[in-house]
mmCIF file of C-alpha atoms and ligand atoms in Angstrom:
data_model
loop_
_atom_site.group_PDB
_atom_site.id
_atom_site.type_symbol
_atom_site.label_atom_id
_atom_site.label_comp_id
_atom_site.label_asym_id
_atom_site.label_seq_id
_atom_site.Cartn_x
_atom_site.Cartn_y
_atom_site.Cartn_z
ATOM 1 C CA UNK A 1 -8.880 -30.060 24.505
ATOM 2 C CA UNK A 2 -11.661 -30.391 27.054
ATOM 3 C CA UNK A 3 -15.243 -29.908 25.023
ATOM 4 C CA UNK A 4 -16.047 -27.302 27.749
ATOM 5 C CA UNK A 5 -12.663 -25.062 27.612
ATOM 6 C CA UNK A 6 -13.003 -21.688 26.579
ATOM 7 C CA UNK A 7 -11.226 -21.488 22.723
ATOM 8 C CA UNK A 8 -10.232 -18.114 20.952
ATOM 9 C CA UNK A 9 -10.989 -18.329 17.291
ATOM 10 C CA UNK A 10 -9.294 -15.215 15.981
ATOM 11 C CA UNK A 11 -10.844 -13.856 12.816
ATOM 12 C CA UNK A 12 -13.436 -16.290 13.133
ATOM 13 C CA UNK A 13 -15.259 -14.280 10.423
ATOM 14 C CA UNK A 14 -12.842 -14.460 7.641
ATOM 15 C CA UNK A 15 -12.945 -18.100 5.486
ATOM 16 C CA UNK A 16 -10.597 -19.917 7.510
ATOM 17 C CA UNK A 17 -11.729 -18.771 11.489
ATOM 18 C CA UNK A 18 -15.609 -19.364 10.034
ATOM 19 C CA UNK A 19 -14.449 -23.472 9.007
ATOM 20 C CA UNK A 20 -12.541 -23.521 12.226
ATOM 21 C CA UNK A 21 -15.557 -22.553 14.090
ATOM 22 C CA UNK A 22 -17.500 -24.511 11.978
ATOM 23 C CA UNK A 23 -15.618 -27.586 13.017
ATOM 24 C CA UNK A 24 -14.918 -26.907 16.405
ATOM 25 C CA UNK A 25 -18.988 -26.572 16.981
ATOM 26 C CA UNK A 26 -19.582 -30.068 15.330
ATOM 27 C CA UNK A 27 -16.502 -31.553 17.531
ATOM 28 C CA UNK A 28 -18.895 -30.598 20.777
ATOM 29 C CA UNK A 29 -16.716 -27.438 21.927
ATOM 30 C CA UNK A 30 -19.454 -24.897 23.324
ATOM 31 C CA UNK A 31 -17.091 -22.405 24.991
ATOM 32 C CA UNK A 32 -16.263 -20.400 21.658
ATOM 33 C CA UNK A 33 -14.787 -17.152 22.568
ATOM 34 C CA UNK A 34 -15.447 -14.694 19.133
ATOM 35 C CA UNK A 35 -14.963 -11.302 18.613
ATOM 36 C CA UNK A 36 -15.657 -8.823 15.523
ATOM 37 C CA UNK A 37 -13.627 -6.960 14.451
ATOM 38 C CA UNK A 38 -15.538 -3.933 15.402
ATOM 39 C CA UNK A 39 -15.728 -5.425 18.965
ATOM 40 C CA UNK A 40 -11.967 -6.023 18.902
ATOM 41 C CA UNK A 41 -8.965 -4.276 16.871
ATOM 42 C CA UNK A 42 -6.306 -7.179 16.512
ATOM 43 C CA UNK A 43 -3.822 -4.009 15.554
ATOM 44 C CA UNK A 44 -4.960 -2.184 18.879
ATOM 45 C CA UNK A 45 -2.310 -4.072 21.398
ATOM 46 C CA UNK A 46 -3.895 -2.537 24.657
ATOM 47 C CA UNK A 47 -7.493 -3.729 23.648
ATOM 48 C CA UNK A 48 -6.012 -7.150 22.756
ATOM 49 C CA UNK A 49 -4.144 -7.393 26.212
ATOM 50 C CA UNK A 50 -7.027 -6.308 28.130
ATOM 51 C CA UNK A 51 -8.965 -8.863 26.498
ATOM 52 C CA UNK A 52 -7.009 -11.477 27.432
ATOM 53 C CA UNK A 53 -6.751 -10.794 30.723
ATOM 54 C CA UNK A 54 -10.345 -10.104 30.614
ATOM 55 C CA UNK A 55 -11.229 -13.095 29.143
ATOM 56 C CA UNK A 56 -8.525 -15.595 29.702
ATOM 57 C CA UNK A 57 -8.649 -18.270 27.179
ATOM 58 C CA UNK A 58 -7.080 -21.322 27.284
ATOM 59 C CA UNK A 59 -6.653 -22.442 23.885
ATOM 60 C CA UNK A 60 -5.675 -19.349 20.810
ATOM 61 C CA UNK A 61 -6.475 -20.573 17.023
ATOM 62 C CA UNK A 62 -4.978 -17.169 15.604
ATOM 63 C CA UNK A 63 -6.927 -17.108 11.979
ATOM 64 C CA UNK A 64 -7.273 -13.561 11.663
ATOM 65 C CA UNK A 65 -5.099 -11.787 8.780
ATOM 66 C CA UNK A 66 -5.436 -9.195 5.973
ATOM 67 C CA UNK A 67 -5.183 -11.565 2.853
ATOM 68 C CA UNK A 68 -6.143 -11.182 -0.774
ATOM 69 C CA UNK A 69 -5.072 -12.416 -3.753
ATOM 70 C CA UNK A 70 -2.010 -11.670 -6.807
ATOM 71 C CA UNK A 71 -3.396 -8.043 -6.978
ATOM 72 C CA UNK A 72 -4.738 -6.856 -4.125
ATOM 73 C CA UNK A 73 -1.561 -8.014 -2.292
ATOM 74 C CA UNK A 74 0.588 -6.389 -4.793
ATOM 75 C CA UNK A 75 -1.354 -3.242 -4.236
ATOM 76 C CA UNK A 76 -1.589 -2.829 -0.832
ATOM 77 C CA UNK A 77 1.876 -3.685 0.499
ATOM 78 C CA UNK A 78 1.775 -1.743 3.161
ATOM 79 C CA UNK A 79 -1.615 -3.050 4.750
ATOM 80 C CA UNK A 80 -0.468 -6.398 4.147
ATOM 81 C CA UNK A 81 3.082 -6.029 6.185
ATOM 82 C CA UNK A 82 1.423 -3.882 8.675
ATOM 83 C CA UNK A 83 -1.395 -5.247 9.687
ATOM 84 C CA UNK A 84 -0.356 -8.865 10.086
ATOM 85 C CA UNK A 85 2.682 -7.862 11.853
ATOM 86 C CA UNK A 86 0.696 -6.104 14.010
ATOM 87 C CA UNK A 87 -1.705 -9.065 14.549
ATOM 88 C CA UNK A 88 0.739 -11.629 15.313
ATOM 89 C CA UNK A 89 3.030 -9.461 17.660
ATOM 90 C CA UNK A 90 -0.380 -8.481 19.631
ATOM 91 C CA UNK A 91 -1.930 -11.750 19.808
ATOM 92 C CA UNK A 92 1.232 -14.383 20.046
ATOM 93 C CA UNK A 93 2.415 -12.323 23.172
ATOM 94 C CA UNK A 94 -1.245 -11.440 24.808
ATOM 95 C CA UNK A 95 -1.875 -15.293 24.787
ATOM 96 C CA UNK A 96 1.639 -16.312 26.169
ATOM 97 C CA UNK A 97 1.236 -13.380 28.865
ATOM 98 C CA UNK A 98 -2.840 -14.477 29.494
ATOM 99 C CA UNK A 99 -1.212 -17.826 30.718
ATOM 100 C CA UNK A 100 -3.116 -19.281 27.006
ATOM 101 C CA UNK A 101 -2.046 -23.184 27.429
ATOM 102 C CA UNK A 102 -1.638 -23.738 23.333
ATOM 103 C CA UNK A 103 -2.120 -21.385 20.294
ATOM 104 C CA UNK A 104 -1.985 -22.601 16.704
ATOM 105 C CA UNK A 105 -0.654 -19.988 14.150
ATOM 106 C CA UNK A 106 -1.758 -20.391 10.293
ATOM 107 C CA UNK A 107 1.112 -19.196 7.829
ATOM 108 C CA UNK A 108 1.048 -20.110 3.808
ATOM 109 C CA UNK A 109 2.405 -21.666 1.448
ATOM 110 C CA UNK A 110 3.601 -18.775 0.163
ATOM 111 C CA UNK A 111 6.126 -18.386 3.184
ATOM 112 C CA UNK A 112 8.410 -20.326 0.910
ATOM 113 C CA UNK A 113 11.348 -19.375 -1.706
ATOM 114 C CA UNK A 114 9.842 -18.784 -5.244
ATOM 115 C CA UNK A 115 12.106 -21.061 -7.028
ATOM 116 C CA UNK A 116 12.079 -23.958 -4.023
ATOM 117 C CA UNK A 117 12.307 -27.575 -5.227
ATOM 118 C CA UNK A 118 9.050 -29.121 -5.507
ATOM 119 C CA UNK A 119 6.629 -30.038 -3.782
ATOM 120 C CA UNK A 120 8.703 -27.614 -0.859
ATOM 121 C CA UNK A 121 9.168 -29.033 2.448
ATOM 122 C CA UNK A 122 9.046 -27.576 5.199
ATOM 123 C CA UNK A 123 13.038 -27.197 5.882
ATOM 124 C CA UNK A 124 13.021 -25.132 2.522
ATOM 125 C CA UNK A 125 11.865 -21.940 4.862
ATOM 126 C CA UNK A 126 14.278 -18.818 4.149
ATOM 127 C CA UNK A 127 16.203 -21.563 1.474
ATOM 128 C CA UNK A 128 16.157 -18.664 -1.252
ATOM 129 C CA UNK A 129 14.838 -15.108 -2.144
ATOM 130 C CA UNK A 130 10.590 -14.802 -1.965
ATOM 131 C CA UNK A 131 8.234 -14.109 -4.418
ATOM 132 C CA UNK A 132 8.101 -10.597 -5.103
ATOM 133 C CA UNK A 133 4.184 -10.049 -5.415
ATOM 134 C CA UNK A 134 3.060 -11.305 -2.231
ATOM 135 C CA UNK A 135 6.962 -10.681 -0.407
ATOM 136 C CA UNK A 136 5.026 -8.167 2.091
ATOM 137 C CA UNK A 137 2.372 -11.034 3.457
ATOM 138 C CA UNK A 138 5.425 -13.855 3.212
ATOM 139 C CA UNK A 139 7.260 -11.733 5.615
ATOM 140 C CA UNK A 140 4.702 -11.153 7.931
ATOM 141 C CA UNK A 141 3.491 -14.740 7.867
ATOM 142 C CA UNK A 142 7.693 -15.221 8.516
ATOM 143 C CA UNK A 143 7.566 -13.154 11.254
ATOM 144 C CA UNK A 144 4.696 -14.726 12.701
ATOM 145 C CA UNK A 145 6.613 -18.520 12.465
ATOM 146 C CA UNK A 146 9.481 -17.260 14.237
ATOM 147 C CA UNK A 147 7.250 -15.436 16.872
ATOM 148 C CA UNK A 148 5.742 -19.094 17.915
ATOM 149 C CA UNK A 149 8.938 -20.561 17.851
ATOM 150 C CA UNK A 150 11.094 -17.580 20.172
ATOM 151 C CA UNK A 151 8.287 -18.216 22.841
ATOM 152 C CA UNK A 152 8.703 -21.615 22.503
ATOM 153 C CA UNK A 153 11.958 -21.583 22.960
ATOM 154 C CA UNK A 154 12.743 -18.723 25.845
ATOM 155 C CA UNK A 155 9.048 -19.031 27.562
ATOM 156 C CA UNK A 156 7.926 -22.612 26.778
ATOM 157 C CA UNK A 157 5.105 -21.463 25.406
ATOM 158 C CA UNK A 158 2.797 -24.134 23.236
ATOM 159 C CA UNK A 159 2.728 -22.351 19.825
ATOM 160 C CA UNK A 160 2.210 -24.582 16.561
ATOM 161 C CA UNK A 161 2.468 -22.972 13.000
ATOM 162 C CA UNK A 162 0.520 -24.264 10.099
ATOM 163 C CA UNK A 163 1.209 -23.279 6.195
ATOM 164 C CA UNK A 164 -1.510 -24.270 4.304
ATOM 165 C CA UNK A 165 -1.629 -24.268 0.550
ATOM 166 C CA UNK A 166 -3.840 -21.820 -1.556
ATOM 167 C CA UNK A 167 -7.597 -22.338 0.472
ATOM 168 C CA UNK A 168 -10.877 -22.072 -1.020
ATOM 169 C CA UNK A 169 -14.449 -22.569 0.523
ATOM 170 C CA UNK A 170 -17.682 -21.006 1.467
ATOM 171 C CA UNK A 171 -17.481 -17.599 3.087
ATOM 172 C CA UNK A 172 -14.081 -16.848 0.780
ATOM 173 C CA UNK A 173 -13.761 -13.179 -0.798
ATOM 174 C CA UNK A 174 -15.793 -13.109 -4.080
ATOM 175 C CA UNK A 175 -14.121 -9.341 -5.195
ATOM 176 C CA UNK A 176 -13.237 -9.672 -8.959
ATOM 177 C CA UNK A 177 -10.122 -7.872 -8.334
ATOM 178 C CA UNK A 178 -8.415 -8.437 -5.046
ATOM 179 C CA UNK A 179 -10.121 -11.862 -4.044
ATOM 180 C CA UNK A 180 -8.137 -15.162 -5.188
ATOM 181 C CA UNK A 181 -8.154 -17.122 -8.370
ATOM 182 C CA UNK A 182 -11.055 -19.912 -7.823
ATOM 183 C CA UNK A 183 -13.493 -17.213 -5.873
ATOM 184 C CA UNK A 184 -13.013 -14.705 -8.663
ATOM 185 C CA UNK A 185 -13.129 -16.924 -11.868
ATOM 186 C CA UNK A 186 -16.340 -18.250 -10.251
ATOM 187 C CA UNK A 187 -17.697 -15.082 -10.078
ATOM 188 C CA UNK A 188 -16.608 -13.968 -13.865
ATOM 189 C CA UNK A 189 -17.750 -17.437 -15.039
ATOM 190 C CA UNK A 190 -21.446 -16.928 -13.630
ATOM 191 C CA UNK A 191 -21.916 -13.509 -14.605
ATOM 192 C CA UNK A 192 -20.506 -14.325 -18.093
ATOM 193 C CA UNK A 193 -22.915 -17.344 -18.479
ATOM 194 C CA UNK A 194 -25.957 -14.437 -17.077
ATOM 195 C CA UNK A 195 -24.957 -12.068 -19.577
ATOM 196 C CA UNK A 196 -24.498 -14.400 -22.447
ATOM 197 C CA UNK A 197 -20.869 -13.285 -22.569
ATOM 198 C CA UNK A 198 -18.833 -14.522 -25.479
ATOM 199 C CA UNK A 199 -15.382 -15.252 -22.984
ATOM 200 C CA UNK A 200 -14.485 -15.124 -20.022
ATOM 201 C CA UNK A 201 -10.882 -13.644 -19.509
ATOM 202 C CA UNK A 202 -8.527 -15.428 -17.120
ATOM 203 C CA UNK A 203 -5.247 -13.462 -15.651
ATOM 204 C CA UNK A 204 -2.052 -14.347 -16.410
ATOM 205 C CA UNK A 205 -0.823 -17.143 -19.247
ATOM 206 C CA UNK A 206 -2.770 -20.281 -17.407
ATOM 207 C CA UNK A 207 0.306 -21.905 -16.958
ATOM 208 C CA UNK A 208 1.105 -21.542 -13.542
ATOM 209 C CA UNK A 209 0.335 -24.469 -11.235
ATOM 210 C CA UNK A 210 -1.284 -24.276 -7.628
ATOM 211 C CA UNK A 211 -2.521 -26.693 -5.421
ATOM 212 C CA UNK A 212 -5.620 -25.844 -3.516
ATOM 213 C CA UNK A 213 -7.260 -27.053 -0.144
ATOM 214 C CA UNK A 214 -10.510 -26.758 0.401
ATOM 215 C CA UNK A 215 -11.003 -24.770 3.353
ATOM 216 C CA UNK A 216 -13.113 -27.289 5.723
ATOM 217 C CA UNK A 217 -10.227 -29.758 5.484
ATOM 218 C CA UNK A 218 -7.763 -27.454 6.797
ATOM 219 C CA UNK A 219 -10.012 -26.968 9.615
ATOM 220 C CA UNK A 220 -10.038 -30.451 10.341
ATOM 221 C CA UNK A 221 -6.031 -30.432 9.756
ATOM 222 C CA UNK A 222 -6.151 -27.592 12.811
ATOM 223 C CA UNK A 223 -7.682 -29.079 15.076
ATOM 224 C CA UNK A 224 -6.194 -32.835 14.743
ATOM 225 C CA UNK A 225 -2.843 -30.767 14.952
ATOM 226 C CA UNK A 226 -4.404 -28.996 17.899
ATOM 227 C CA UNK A 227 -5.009 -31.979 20.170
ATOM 228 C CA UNK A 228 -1.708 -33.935 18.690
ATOM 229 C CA UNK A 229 1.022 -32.094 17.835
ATOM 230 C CA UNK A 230 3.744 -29.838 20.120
ATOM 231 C CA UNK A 231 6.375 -29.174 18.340
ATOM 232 C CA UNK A 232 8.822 -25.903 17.095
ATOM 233 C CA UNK A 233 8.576 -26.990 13.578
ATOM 234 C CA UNK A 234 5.989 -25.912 11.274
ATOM 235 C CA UNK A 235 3.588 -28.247 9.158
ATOM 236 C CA UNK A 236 2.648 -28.145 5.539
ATOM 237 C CA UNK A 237 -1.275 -28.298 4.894
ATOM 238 C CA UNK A 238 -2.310 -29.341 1.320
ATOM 239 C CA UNK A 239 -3.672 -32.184 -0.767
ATOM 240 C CA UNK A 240 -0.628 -33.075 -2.343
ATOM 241 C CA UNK A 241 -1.445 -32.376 -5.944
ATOM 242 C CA UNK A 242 -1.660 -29.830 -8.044
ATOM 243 C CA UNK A 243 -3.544 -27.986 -11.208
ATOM 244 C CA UNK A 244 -2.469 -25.396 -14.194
ATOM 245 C CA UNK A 245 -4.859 -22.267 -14.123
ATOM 246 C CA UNK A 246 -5.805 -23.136 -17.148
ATOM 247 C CA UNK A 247 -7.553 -26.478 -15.857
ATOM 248 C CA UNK A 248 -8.765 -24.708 -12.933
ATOM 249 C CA UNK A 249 -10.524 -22.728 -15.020
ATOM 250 C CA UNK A 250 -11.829 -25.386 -16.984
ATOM 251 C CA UNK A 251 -12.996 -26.897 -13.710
ATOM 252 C CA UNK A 252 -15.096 -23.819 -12.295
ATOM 253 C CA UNK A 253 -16.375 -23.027 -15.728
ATOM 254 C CA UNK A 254 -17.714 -27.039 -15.824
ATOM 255 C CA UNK A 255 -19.419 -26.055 -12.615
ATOM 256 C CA UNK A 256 -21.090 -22.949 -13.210
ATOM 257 C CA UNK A 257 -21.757 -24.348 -16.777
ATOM 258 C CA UNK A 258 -20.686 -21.844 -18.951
ATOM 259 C CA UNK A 259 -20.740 -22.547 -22.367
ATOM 260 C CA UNK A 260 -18.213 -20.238 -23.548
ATOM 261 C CA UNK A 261 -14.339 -19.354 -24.564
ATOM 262 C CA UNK A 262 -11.926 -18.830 -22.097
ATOM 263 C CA UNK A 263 -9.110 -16.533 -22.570
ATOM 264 C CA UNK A 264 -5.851 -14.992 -21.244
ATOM 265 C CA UNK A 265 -5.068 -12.108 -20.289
ATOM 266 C CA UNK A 266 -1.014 -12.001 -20.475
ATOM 267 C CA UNK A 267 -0.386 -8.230 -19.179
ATOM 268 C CA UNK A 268 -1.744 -9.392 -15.584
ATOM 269 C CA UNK A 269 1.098 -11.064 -13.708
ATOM 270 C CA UNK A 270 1.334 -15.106 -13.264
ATOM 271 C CA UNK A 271 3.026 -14.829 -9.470
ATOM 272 C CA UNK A 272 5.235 -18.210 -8.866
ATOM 273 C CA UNK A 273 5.208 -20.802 -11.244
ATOM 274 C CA UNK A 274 4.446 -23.618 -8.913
ATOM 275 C CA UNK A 275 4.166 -23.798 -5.067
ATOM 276 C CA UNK A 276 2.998 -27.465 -4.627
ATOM 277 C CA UNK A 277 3.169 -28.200 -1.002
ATOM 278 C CA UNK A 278 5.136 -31.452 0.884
ATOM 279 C CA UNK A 279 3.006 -32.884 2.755
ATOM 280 C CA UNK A 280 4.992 -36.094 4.332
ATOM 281 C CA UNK A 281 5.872 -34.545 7.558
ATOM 282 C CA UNK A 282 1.267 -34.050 8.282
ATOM 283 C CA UNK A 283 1.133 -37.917 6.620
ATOM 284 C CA UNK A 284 3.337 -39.291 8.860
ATOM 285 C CA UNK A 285 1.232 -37.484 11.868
ATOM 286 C CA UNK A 286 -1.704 -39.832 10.444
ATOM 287 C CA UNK A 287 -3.760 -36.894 8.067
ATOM 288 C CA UNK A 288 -4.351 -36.546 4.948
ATOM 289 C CA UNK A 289 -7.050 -34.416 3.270
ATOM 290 C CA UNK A 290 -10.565 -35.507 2.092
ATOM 291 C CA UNK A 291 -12.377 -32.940 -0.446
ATOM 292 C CA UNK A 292 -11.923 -33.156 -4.142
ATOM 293 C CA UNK A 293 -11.159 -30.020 -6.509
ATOM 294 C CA UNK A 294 -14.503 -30.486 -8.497
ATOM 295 C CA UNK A 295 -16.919 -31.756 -5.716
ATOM 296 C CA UNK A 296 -15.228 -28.424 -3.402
ATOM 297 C CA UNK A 297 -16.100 -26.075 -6.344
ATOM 298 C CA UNK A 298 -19.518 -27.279 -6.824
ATOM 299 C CA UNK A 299 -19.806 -26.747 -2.840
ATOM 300 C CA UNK A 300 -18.617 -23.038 -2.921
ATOM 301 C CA UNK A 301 -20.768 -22.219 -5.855
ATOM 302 C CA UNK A 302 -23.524 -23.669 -3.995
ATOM 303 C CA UNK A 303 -22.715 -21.166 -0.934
ATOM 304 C CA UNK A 304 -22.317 -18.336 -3.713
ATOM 305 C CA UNK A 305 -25.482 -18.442 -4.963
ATOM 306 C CA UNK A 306 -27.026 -18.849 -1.834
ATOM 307 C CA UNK A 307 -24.866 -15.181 -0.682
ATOM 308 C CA UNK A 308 -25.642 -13.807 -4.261
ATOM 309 C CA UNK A 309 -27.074 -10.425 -2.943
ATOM 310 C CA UNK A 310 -24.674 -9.759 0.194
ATOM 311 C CA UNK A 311 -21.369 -10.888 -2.429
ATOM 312 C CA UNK A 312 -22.521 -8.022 -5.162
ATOM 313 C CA UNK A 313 -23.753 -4.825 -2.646
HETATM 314 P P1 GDP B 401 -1.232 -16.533 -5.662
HETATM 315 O O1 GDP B 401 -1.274 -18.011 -5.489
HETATM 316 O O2 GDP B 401 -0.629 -15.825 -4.504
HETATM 317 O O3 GDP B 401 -0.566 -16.151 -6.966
HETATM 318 O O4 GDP B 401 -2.732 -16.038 -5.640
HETATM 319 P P2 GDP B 401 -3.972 -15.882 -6.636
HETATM 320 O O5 GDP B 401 -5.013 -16.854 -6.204
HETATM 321 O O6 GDP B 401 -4.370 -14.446 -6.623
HETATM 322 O O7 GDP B 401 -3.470 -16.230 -8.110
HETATM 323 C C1 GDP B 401 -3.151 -17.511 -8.540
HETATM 324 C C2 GDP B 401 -2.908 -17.559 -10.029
HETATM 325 O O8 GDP B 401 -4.168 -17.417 -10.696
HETATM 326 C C3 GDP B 401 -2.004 -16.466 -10.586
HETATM 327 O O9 GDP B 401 -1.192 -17.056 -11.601
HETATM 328 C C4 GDP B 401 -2.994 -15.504 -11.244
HETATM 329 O O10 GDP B 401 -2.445 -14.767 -12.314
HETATM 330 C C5 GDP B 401 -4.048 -16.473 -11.770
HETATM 331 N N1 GDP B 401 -5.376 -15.890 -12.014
HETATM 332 C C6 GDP B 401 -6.107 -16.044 -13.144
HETATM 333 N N2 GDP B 401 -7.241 -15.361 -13.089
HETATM 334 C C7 GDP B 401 -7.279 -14.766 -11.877
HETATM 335 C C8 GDP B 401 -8.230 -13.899 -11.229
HETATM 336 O O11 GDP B 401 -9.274 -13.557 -11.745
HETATM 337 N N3 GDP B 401 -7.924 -13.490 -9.960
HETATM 338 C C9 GDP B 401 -6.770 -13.868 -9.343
HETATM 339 N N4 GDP B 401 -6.538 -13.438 -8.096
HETATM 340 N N5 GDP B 401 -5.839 -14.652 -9.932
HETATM 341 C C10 GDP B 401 -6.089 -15.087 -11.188
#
């Protein structure tokens, strides 16, 4: 990509669009194209054509999505289905119709079977019946893959998918109930240790294992894919390892330094057991990621309690 060629972050608000930004700014690009999303309604599909042939980009990172975590996804099915389909059908085709030269889609993990062998490669896609707490986003984010690859396929058109593993970072969704695990047990664990809280509870029985990617090096996985990869299959993005909830939680509550119990709360569902990511096929292509778990979560808490007052209104 030319350092002067006008780029498309979608949803370059949301954690993942605001690292790819991020990035793309300290790579030298300086022809960011960004819209709001009161400026622009991805779910609109006139406004999003007539702003590509408005604006005519030449390169599409697609990072906008309605996402949340185990219970806000499990609450809002509809929103999740909808919206997302709506995003990818409106922006995949505006781009490939705007004459966009490449546009790099970001799926997730949990795209993949519930029960897939671990870690799950990439060929495991549509292998086995989906998780059912987050089925409505996995089908979108399905829907999405197979978009890229029909307009590969019938138009030609230069569309890469990404799945990244569970992300975490600065700018992530701090909501106690529908943000994910790490932003919301940081949360609990600080405003335990303010109030002198006994325990903090943790959902679930601790015993399901994720693997989690700091958001900055997925950032830098999109755009080294960007500039080297063209190809119909899709690439896993994750660290290669993994963690029980349980030592998560030991982890953030070691960073916020609580001194307190931590306990379980059994009645909220665990979601898959494991979803640890393969990530040969991105090794191979010569990346591999760079942030540790603890030195990521003393990062983000960093960024929290520098957003304290916008994160509680
Ligand atoms: P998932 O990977 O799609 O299941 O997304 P989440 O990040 O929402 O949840 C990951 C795991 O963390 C699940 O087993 C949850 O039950 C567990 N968990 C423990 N405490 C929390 C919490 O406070 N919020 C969320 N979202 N998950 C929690």
């Amino acid at each position: 990509m030319e350092r002067d060629a006008r780029i498309y972050v979608a949803g370059h608000r949301g954690l993942v669009g605001a690292a790819i930004r991020r990035r793309l700014e300290a790579a030298g690009f300086r022809n960011l194209l960004l819209r709001t999303h009161a400026e622009l309604d991805l779910t609109d599909q006139a406004a999003v054509r007539a702003f590509f042939d408005r604006e005519r980009p030449r390169y599409v990172f697609l990072a906008a999505a309605r996402v949340g975590g185990i219970h806000a996804n499990d609450t809002y099915p509809a929103d999740f289905i909808r919206d997302n389909l709506l995003i990818e059908v409106n922006v995949i085709d505006a781009a490939w119709r705007a004459g966009v030269e490449k546009l790099l889609f970001l799926g997730s993990s949990c795209i993949y079977p519930r029960l897939a062998p671990q870690p799950m490669r990439e060929d495991c896609l549509l292998a086995g019946p989906l998780e059912p707490t987050n089925q409505w986003y996995a089908v979108a984010k399905i829907a999405g893959i197979k978009m890229c690859q029909a307009y590969r396929r019938q138009y030609g058109f230069r569309a890469i998918s990404l799945m990244p593993t569970n992300l975490y970072g600065p700018g992530d969704n701090f909501s106690l109930e529908d943000g994910h695990v790490l932003p919301a047990l940081i949360r609990r664990f600080h405003e335990a240790k303010e109030a002198g809280a006994p325990s903090v509870t943790v959902w679930g029985s601790g015993t399901p294992r994720r693997e989690f990617l700091h958001v900055d090096d997925l950032a830098d996985a999109a755009l080294f894919l960007m500039e080297r990869y063209d190809g119909e299959e899709i690439v896993n993005v994750g660290v290669g390892s993994d963690v029980t909830i349980r030592e998560a939680a030991e982890l953030v509550r070691k960073v916020v330094g609580y001194p307190g119990r931590i306990e379980f709360d059994t009645s909220r569902p665990d979601g898959t057991p494991r979803k640890l990511l393969d990530v040969s096929r991105l090794g191979a292509l010569g990346w591999s990621a760079r942030i540790p778990l603890e030195e990521g979560l003393r990062d983000t808490y960093r960024w929290f309690l520098e957003h304290l007052a916008e994160i509680r209104r």
